[in-house]
XYZ file of C-alpha atoms in Angstrom:
559
model
C 109.738 147.846 85.152
C 113.037 148.398 87.002
C 114.991 145.309 85.964
C 117.767 143.947 88.196
C 120.004 141.288 86.725
C 119.788 138.000 88.582
C 123.456 138.138 89.546
C 122.998 141.683 90.941
C 120.020 141.044 93.249
C 122.233 141.281 96.367
C 124.346 144.239 95.230
C 122.182 147.179 96.245
C 119.039 147.120 98.360
C 115.850 148.842 97.242
C 113.419 149.132 100.221
C 110.677 150.565 97.989
C 110.699 147.441 95.808
C 107.997 144.981 96.971
C 108.801 141.285 96.761
C 105.707 139.729 98.282
C 102.961 140.196 100.856
C 101.139 138.232 103.566
C 103.565 138.677 105.230
C 105.118 141.649 103.468
C 108.717 141.391 102.286
C 110.590 144.118 100.416
C 113.867 143.892 98.543
C 115.950 145.282 101.419
C 114.513 142.697 103.829
C 115.094 139.938 101.277
C 118.748 140.931 100.944
C 119.233 141.160 104.698
C 117.814 137.700 105.302
C 119.810 136.197 102.422
C 123.098 137.756 103.558
C 122.524 136.596 107.149
C 121.942 133.090 105.857
C 125.107 133.356 103.768
C 127.120 134.309 106.838
C 125.723 131.381 108.804
C 126.409 128.882 106.039
C 129.993 130.084 105.741
C 130.431 129.783 109.517
C 129.172 126.183 109.367
C 131.429 125.346 106.433
C 128.494 124.174 104.315
C 129.389 123.444 100.687
C 126.233 121.730 99.434
C 122.706 121.873 100.812
C 119.246 120.574 99.944
C 116.415 123.123 100.055
C 112.690 122.341 100.160
C 110.505 125.269 101.237
C 106.803 125.782 100.578
C 107.065 129.583 100.752
C 108.385 131.045 97.489
C 109.867 134.072 99.286
C 111.731 131.782 101.688
C 113.052 129.865 98.696
C 114.310 133.108 97.159
C 116.124 133.939 100.413
C 117.635 130.441 100.577
C 118.875 130.460 96.981
C 120.419 133.928 97.093
C 121.965 133.302 100.500
C 123.452 129.981 99.443
C 124.888 131.381 96.226
C 126.393 134.364 98.075
C 128.098 131.869 100.417
C 129.364 129.752 97.530
C 127.061 126.871 98.454
C 125.674 124.571 95.761
C 121.910 124.027 96.094
C 119.935 120.837 95.462
C 116.141 121.156 95.037
C 114.633 117.719 95.799
C 111.198 117.039 94.338
C 109.781 116.088 97.751
C 110.804 115.111 101.277
C 109.794 111.458 101.224
C 112.147 109.146 103.198
C 113.449 107.485 100.021
C 114.157 110.906 98.490
C 116.121 112.022 101.530
C 118.030 108.758 101.600
C 118.877 109.059 97.906
C 120.322 112.567 98.116
C 121.668 112.792 101.696
C 125.152 111.669 100.708
C 125.327 114.630 98.292
C 124.562 117.404 100.783
C 125.845 118.762 104.105
C 122.563 120.299 105.228
C 118.795 120.061 104.710
C 117.048 123.452 104.856
C 113.299 122.781 105.052
C 110.121 123.521 106.992
C 110.312 120.154 108.798
C 111.207 119.546 112.420
C 114.777 118.338 112.846
C 116.140 120.108 109.761
C 117.787 123.517 109.535
C 115.373 126.475 109.231
C 115.828 129.988 107.893
C 114.970 131.336 111.348
C 118.125 129.663 112.695
C 120.332 132.122 110.802
C 120.551 135.491 112.583
C 124.267 136.023 111.981
C 125.684 139.473 111.136
C 125.140 139.693 107.368
C 127.844 139.398 104.742
C 128.361 142.392 102.478
C 126.282 142.571 99.327
C 128.119 141.379 96.240
C 127.548 140.296 92.651
C 126.972 136.572 92.237
C 129.279 134.548 90.007
C 127.259 133.419 86.991
C 129.446 130.415 86.279
C 130.152 129.176 89.809
C 126.742 129.515 91.502
C 125.270 126.042 91.127
C 121.724 124.664 91.213
C 120.789 120.995 91.012
C 117.215 120.125 90.036
C 115.664 116.719 90.593
C 113.227 115.155 88.185
C 111.434 111.830 88.164
C 111.911 111.301 84.425
C 109.490 109.345 82.278
C 110.523 106.041 83.853
C 110.066 107.244 87.423
C 113.813 106.888 88.206
C 114.964 110.191 89.757
C 117.911 112.015 88.274
C 119.854 115.172 89.091
C 120.247 118.003 86.581
C 123.040 120.523 87.070
C 122.626 124.181 86.111
C 124.549 127.335 86.855
C 123.328 130.870 87.413
C 124.165 131.925 83.861
C 121.625 129.461 82.419
C 118.919 130.762 84.764
C 119.807 134.411 84.148
C 119.669 133.944 80.373
C 116.234 132.409 80.623
C 114.601 135.014 82.868
C 115.927 137.784 80.615
C 114.425 136.026 77.585
C 111.053 135.742 79.366
C 111.073 139.463 80.161
C 111.902 140.335 76.563
C 108.940 138.288 75.357
C 106.237 139.128 77.873
C 107.434 141.804 80.277
C 105.472 144.582 78.563
C 102.253 142.527 78.728
C 102.641 141.740 82.413
C 103.549 145.247 83.581
C 103.114 145.416 87.390
C 101.080 142.181 87.572
C 101.240 140.155 90.766
C 102.426 136.633 89.961
C 100.073 133.931 91.245
C 101.027 130.276 90.845
C 99.489 126.835 91.139
C 102.759 124.970 90.545
C 105.572 124.060 92.921
C 108.740 126.147 92.974
C 110.946 123.083 93.454
C 110.915 122.531 89.700
C 112.248 124.603 86.820
C 108.942 126.064 85.570
C 107.728 127.240 88.975
C 111.209 128.356 90.014
C 111.696 130.559 86.963
C 108.180 131.918 86.527
C 107.122 132.262 90.200
C 110.416 133.293 91.832
C 113.414 134.317 89.740
C 111.678 136.186 86.909
C 109.449 138.331 89.173
C 112.413 139.012 91.504
C 114.432 140.452 88.640
C 111.478 142.336 87.151
C 110.270 143.825 90.452
C 106.864 142.150 90.257
C 105.346 140.988 93.553
C 104.457 137.319 93.846
C 102.155 135.235 96.028
C 104.169 133.121 98.436
C 102.105 129.950 98.448
C 101.312 127.408 95.762
C 97.532 127.607 95.138
C 96.358 124.177 94.064
C 92.626 124.849 93.541
C 90.763 127.165 91.146
C 88.881 128.794 94.024
C 92.182 129.694 95.718
C 93.492 131.171 92.475
C 90.336 133.263 92.139
C 90.534 134.472 95.743
C 94.145 135.591 95.324
C 93.421 137.260 91.976
C 90.703 139.425 93.498
C 93.249 140.920 95.903
C 95.325 142.516 93.114
C 94.385 145.041 90.426
C 96.830 143.391 88.004
C 97.743 139.719 88.084
C 99.063 136.815 86.006
C 98.792 133.062 86.479
C 101.582 130.479 86.478
C 99.493 127.339 86.162
C 99.481 123.682 85.170
C 97.163 121.923 82.715
C 95.785 119.932 85.662
C 94.461 123.123 87.287
C 93.361 124.940 84.131
C 91.165 122.116 82.926
C 89.390 122.047 86.322
C 88.339 125.694 86.127
C 84.568 125.467 85.767
C 81.530 127.710 85.351
C 81.306 128.362 89.108
C 84.109 130.973 88.979
C 83.679 134.729 88.531
C 84.957 134.819 84.967
C 84.182 138.516 84.281
C 86.473 139.480 87.182
C 89.125 136.900 86.259
C 89.242 138.146 82.644
C 91.477 140.981 83.921
C 94.345 138.456 84.064
C 97.330 139.831 82.125
C 98.496 136.431 80.881
C 97.907 132.768 81.692
C 100.951 130.496 81.471
C 100.665 126.706 81.359
C 103.418 124.108 81.472
C 104.247 120.677 82.847
C 102.241 118.673 80.313
C 99.902 118.980 77.367
C 96.953 121.335 77.845
C 93.874 119.670 76.289
C 92.545 121.635 73.308
C 89.082 121.815 74.889
C 90.488 123.390 78.073
C 92.457 125.946 76.056
C 89.355 126.796 74.020
C 87.257 127.207 77.184
C 89.808 129.604 78.646
C 89.900 131.618 75.427
C 86.126 131.991 75.477
C 85.998 132.926 79.162
C 89.065 135.171 79.385
C 89.312 136.579 75.881
C 92.854 135.215 75.481
C 94.526 131.920 74.726
C 96.711 130.510 77.508
C 100.423 130.691 76.749
C 101.763 127.138 76.731
C 105.428 126.589 77.536
C 107.215 123.529 76.176
C 110.421 122.594 77.921
C 112.023 120.329 80.495
C 114.182 120.406 83.587
C 117.144 119.467 81.388
C 116.670 122.101 78.696
C 114.705 124.895 80.356
C 112.216 126.519 77.997
C 112.269 125.302 74.406
C 109.232 126.904 72.775
C 105.825 128.476 73.365
C 102.477 128.780 71.630
C 98.952 130.119 71.991
C 96.069 128.067 70.644
C 96.585 124.790 68.832
C 99.121 126.063 66.322
C 102.796 125.314 65.870
C 105.378 125.809 68.614
C 107.595 128.903 68.380
C 111.143 128.339 69.694
C 112.498 130.822 72.224
C 115.096 133.261 70.928
C 118.523 131.667 70.341
C 117.181 128.131 70.883
C 118.506 126.105 67.941
C 116.594 122.998 66.848
C 117.781 120.037 64.802
C 116.816 116.366 64.555
C 118.461 112.954 64.618
C 117.736 110.096 62.234
C 114.621 109.067 64.158
C 113.167 112.562 64.061
C 113.943 113.329 67.719
C 114.438 116.997 68.593
C 117.992 118.080 69.381
C 118.276 121.285 71.432
C 121.128 123.796 71.622
C 120.255 126.667 73.897
C 121.623 129.559 75.975
C 120.051 127.740 78.930
C 122.488 124.839 78.415
C 126.297 124.657 78.588
C 128.050 126.151 75.552
C 128.474 123.532 72.846
C 126.156 121.018 74.525
C 123.238 119.570 72.554
C 120.364 117.942 74.482
C 118.958 114.835 72.785
C 115.244 114.750 73.621
C 112.776 111.888 73.210
C 110.231 114.097 71.394
C 109.789 113.551 67.681
C 108.683 116.573 65.691
C 108.023 118.072 62.266
C 109.980 121.307 61.805
C 108.588 123.784 59.275
C 110.546 126.063 56.961
C 110.063 129.070 59.260
C 111.604 127.229 62.242
C 108.373 126.483 64.097
C 107.473 122.877 64.798
C 104.736 120.360 65.549
C 105.254 117.775 68.263
C 104.460 114.260 67.083
C 105.100 111.609 69.722
C 107.439 110.493 72.474
C 110.145 108.125 71.320
C 111.041 106.921 74.815
C 107.696 105.203 75.362
C 108.232 102.455 72.830
C 107.602 98.991 74.257
C 108.188 95.556 72.820
C 105.546 92.819 72.928
C 106.538 89.523 71.364
C 109.386 91.325 69.543
C 107.061 93.938 68.040
C 107.728 97.634 68.759
C 104.629 99.479 69.948
C 104.375 103.234 70.483
C 102.277 103.959 73.560
C 101.799 107.664 72.659
C 100.516 106.732 69.198
C 97.931 104.359 70.685
C 96.958 106.969 73.302
C 96.356 109.532 70.574
C 94.239 107.064 68.632
C 92.216 106.104 71.703
C 91.678 109.763 72.596
C 89.876 110.367 69.294
C 86.909 108.335 70.570
C 84.105 110.513 71.925
C 84.025 108.522 75.152
C 87.674 109.198 76.047
C 88.761 112.388 77.840
C 92.284 111.256 78.787
C 94.235 108.034 78.678
C 97.632 106.580 79.505
C 98.849 103.148 78.494
C 101.330 100.869 80.180
C 102.575 97.296 80.258
C 101.002 94.675 82.516
C 103.671 92.152 83.459
C 101.906 88.906 84.319
C 102.163 85.450 82.773
C 102.413 87.102 79.385
C 103.107 90.809 79.006
C 100.229 92.824 77.576
C 99.029 96.406 77.463
C 96.668 98.080 79.896
C 94.885 101.421 79.769
C 94.084 104.061 82.365
C 91.013 105.890 81.157
C 89.136 109.059 82.112
C 85.721 109.070 80.449
C 83.933 112.051 78.973
C 80.333 112.724 80.039
C 79.247 110.777 76.968
C 81.518 107.917 77.964
C 80.204 107.927 81.519
C 76.637 107.809 80.164
C 77.609 104.771 78.063
C 79.166 103.090 81.113
C 76.001 103.609 83.149
C 73.681 102.303 80.453
C 75.740 99.613 78.739
C 78.164 98.400 81.401
C 81.912 98.125 81.653
C 82.436 95.176 79.320
C 80.486 96.786 76.495
C 82.420 100.065 76.847
C 85.861 98.453 76.869
C 84.980 96.132 73.975
C 83.850 99.068 71.851
C 87.036 100.963 72.703
C 89.099 97.925 71.722
C 87.181 97.787 68.440
C 87.893 101.469 67.831
C 91.588 100.986 68.592
C 91.817 97.887 66.363
C 91.654 100.218 63.359
C 95.027 101.636 64.417
C 97.024 98.603 65.577
C 97.422 94.859 65.576
C 95.440 92.707 68.001
C 98.620 92.221 70.045
C 98.593 95.903 71.006
C 94.967 96.072 72.162
C 94.742 96.704 75.937
C 93.623 93.687 77.931
C 93.298 95.494 81.255
C 91.339 98.695 81.806
C 91.163 100.997 84.797
C 88.461 103.683 84.679
C 89.430 106.744 86.750
C 87.739 110.003 87.712
C 90.980 111.775 86.799
C 94.590 110.869 86.107
C 96.684 111.064 89.312
C 99.149 113.671 88.030
C 101.974 114.760 90.303
C 102.770 118.340 91.315
C 104.441 118.950 87.958
C 101.398 117.785 86.022
C 103.105 114.549 85.021
C 102.315 110.866 85.454
C 105.524 108.790 85.485
C 105.326 105.543 83.565
C 106.178 103.569 86.697
C 103.031 104.971 88.349
C 100.917 104.062 85.305
C 102.135 100.483 85.431
C 101.540 100.281 89.192
C 97.947 101.510 88.831
C 97.279 98.930 86.154
C 98.484 96.175 88.494
C 96.401 97.431 91.429
C 93.004 95.814 92.135
C 89.845 97.708 91.258
C 88.620 99.903 94.153
C 86.006 98.773 96.665
C 85.645 102.001 98.643
C 84.416 105.488 97.773
C 86.680 108.485 97.396
C 86.084 110.924 100.256
C 86.141 114.419 98.727
C 85.188 116.362 101.840
C 84.064 115.701 105.397
C 82.644 117.993 108.066
C 81.498 117.424 111.647
C 78.808 119.387 113.496
C 77.783 118.481 117.056
C 78.962 114.896 116.620
C 77.193 114.360 113.276
C 79.190 113.877 110.102
C 78.532 114.869 106.500
C 80.793 113.363 103.861
C 80.934 114.167 100.167
C 81.745 110.930 98.357
C 82.684 110.104 94.771
C 81.678 106.672 93.516
C 84.616 105.302 91.459
C 83.588 104.548 87.849
C 85.590 101.320 88.094
C 84.189 100.097 91.426
C 84.685 96.333 91.664
C 81.098 95.755 92.851
C 79.565 97.081 89.642
C 80.645 94.096 87.550
C 78.127 91.731 89.101
C 75.440 94.281 89.920
C 74.542 94.536 87.109
C 76.791 93.787 84.102
C 74.885 95.949 81.597
C 73.415 98.538 83.991
C 75.803 98.989 86.957
C 74.166 99.965 90.253
C 75.767 100.316 93.685
C 74.459 97.378 95.774
C 72.495 98.222 98.916
C 74.666 95.957 101.050
C 77.738 97.936 99.932
C 76.058 101.210 100.880
C 75.456 99.822 104.372
C 79.064 98.593 104.579
C 80.429 102.004 103.548
C 78.282 103.775 106.140
C 79.472 101.414 108.883
C 83.142 101.532 107.875
C 83.216 105.317 107.597
C 81.317 105.646 110.870
C 83.859 103.436 112.612
C 86.708 105.592 111.252
C 85.135 108.843 112.415
C 83.263 107.964 115.622
C 83.688 105.832 118.685
C 81.198 103.062 117.792
C 80.479 99.686 119.409
C 82.240 96.892 117.547
C 79.468 94.315 117.101
C 76.963 94.504 114.244
C 73.517 93.540 115.578
C 71.137 94.160 112.690
C 69.344 96.731 110.539
C 66.162 98.793 110.793
C 63.930 100.671 108.324
C 66.162 100.292 105.308
C 64.951 102.306 102.333
C 66.498 102.384 98.835
C 64.838 105.104 96.797
C 67.293 106.277 94.102
C 69.950 104.372 92.146
C 73.622 105.185 92.715
C 75.610 104.836 89.493
C 79.274 104.904 88.404
C 80.865 108.333 88.742
C 78.098 109.755 90.950
C 78.885 112.200 93.732
C 76.728 111.617 96.802
C 76.523 112.968 100.331
C 76.536 110.602 103.299
C 75.100 111.849 106.607
C 75.993 109.894 109.768
C 74.590 110.244 113.288
C 75.128 107.843 116.190
C 72.697 107.507 119.110
C 74.791 105.903 121.899
C 71.751 105.382 124.149
C 70.011 103.174 121.610
C 73.187 101.851 119.953
C 71.991 102.965 116.517
C 73.960 104.493 113.648
C 71.645 106.546 111.431
C 72.772 106.973 107.831
C 71.376 108.623 104.712
C 72.804 108.988 101.219
C 71.645 111.902 99.063
C 72.372 113.075 95.546
C 71.811 116.661 94.403
C 68.027 116.350 94.391
C 66.804 113.466 96.535
C 67.563 110.827 99.155
C 69.082 107.692 97.626
C 68.914 105.445 100.688
C 68.668 105.556 104.463
C 68.433 103.313 107.490
C 69.672 102.461 110.982
C 72.518 100.073 111.824
C 72.209 98.378 115.227
C 75.473 98.037 117.148
C 76.473 96.393 120.434
C 79.645 96.277 122.480
C 81.503 92.959 122.145
C 81.098 92.130 125.857
C 77.383 92.941 125.857
């Protein structure tokens, strides 16, 4: 490939060099847009700006233009009001896709001349939630980013060749920024502009390119099921995964389907890339990354992606082997104290995950009258079968018994929340503050609406029945079944949200309950309202049969 150093991307235009498509953008157009932006920013006297753009090509334009103008860039994790309030005092301008902010289309100034970018003075600030959920700002300069993209090309450039880069992760964070934007820009590889959050979208984009590679998260990779065209997808040059631990089962499934192990990247916003691996073996540090440890076994990182002489003190404990590779052990920053006893949440999570019923788990502290532990739990198919046939209390008691072999009674979770999946954020992480909030939240009483469609006034909704639905506890404790009255209530509530229905409930007709609805089931609800007769027709179906049906009689309040 024709490599251009990161600091030289605006020096000389190359019209034949494709950047992206849909819409098409070549290198000359990229430079023109970036240099026009640079001119506009200089005219405005901007020194610092926040950038949040969904389109990866637009982000590339914004970064290069800002750096050419000597503007420091902040990449906020999102555009929530509290995020904007937190960082607004640090920036002169917000460049986003939102109404009221500055937009790239605003900058049509005569372009500045192309020039080399200053590796040590071009600044980028990344924002991360951190394990506690408290946001923090991480400062980097162009030299750190340039060193890292050159290291990535040395490792994997030959494997990727002309592959189009397709990503499921956001470019507002270090992994997506490097792998989806800066690395392909320097290497001359085209990239897909949009973040593709679903396996079907990834497949669709892959089919449009003869050579392609994936920049993915564990959250997406473990959702890639048998419904995809795996023979076609096996042409993928390389699959990268970062942002969290990729479950061994998901990695094994990908190896069997694609003929290659995904390449896992271990790193952080603070450090950049630290190491990589394929399969379940030891982690291999990137070239020139120097590892050491403190007295507690925490990894210390010196790296060309960090300031010279700076050593990053991580919260990851590890075992380093004689050849320099290492095994990650546990997080040291998730140690909690209960009644003056130190308890490692990661250690308990690892122990709990060895049970055949547990697919994923995260533990947190429940602060009530007396602090105790709670567990968020995603069940395996075996675990879901046990829940359906033994009940919630039996399942949680057996999991407590299993965990009691690894800890004192004090550390056994007292509160359990059974989830369909962990609510990971765009970076594949679940901040501890979010874990604790979920543990404090009441158990759900409504279904999760997965999909809804309307045809000629009739609605079809795909619903997921939460495994931890509050109504299951009393109906029935050892064989949970969705009560009929709740099914009627859901149909009425959802109908009222979607259609213009009379307000007054006036009765029921021809109720039929034919199949049981159990924890974790996915069911389809069909709704049709007859305004002449004042009747809401509903029917629930599973994959093979009707579960229940009936008519709800409704009247206007003034009738």
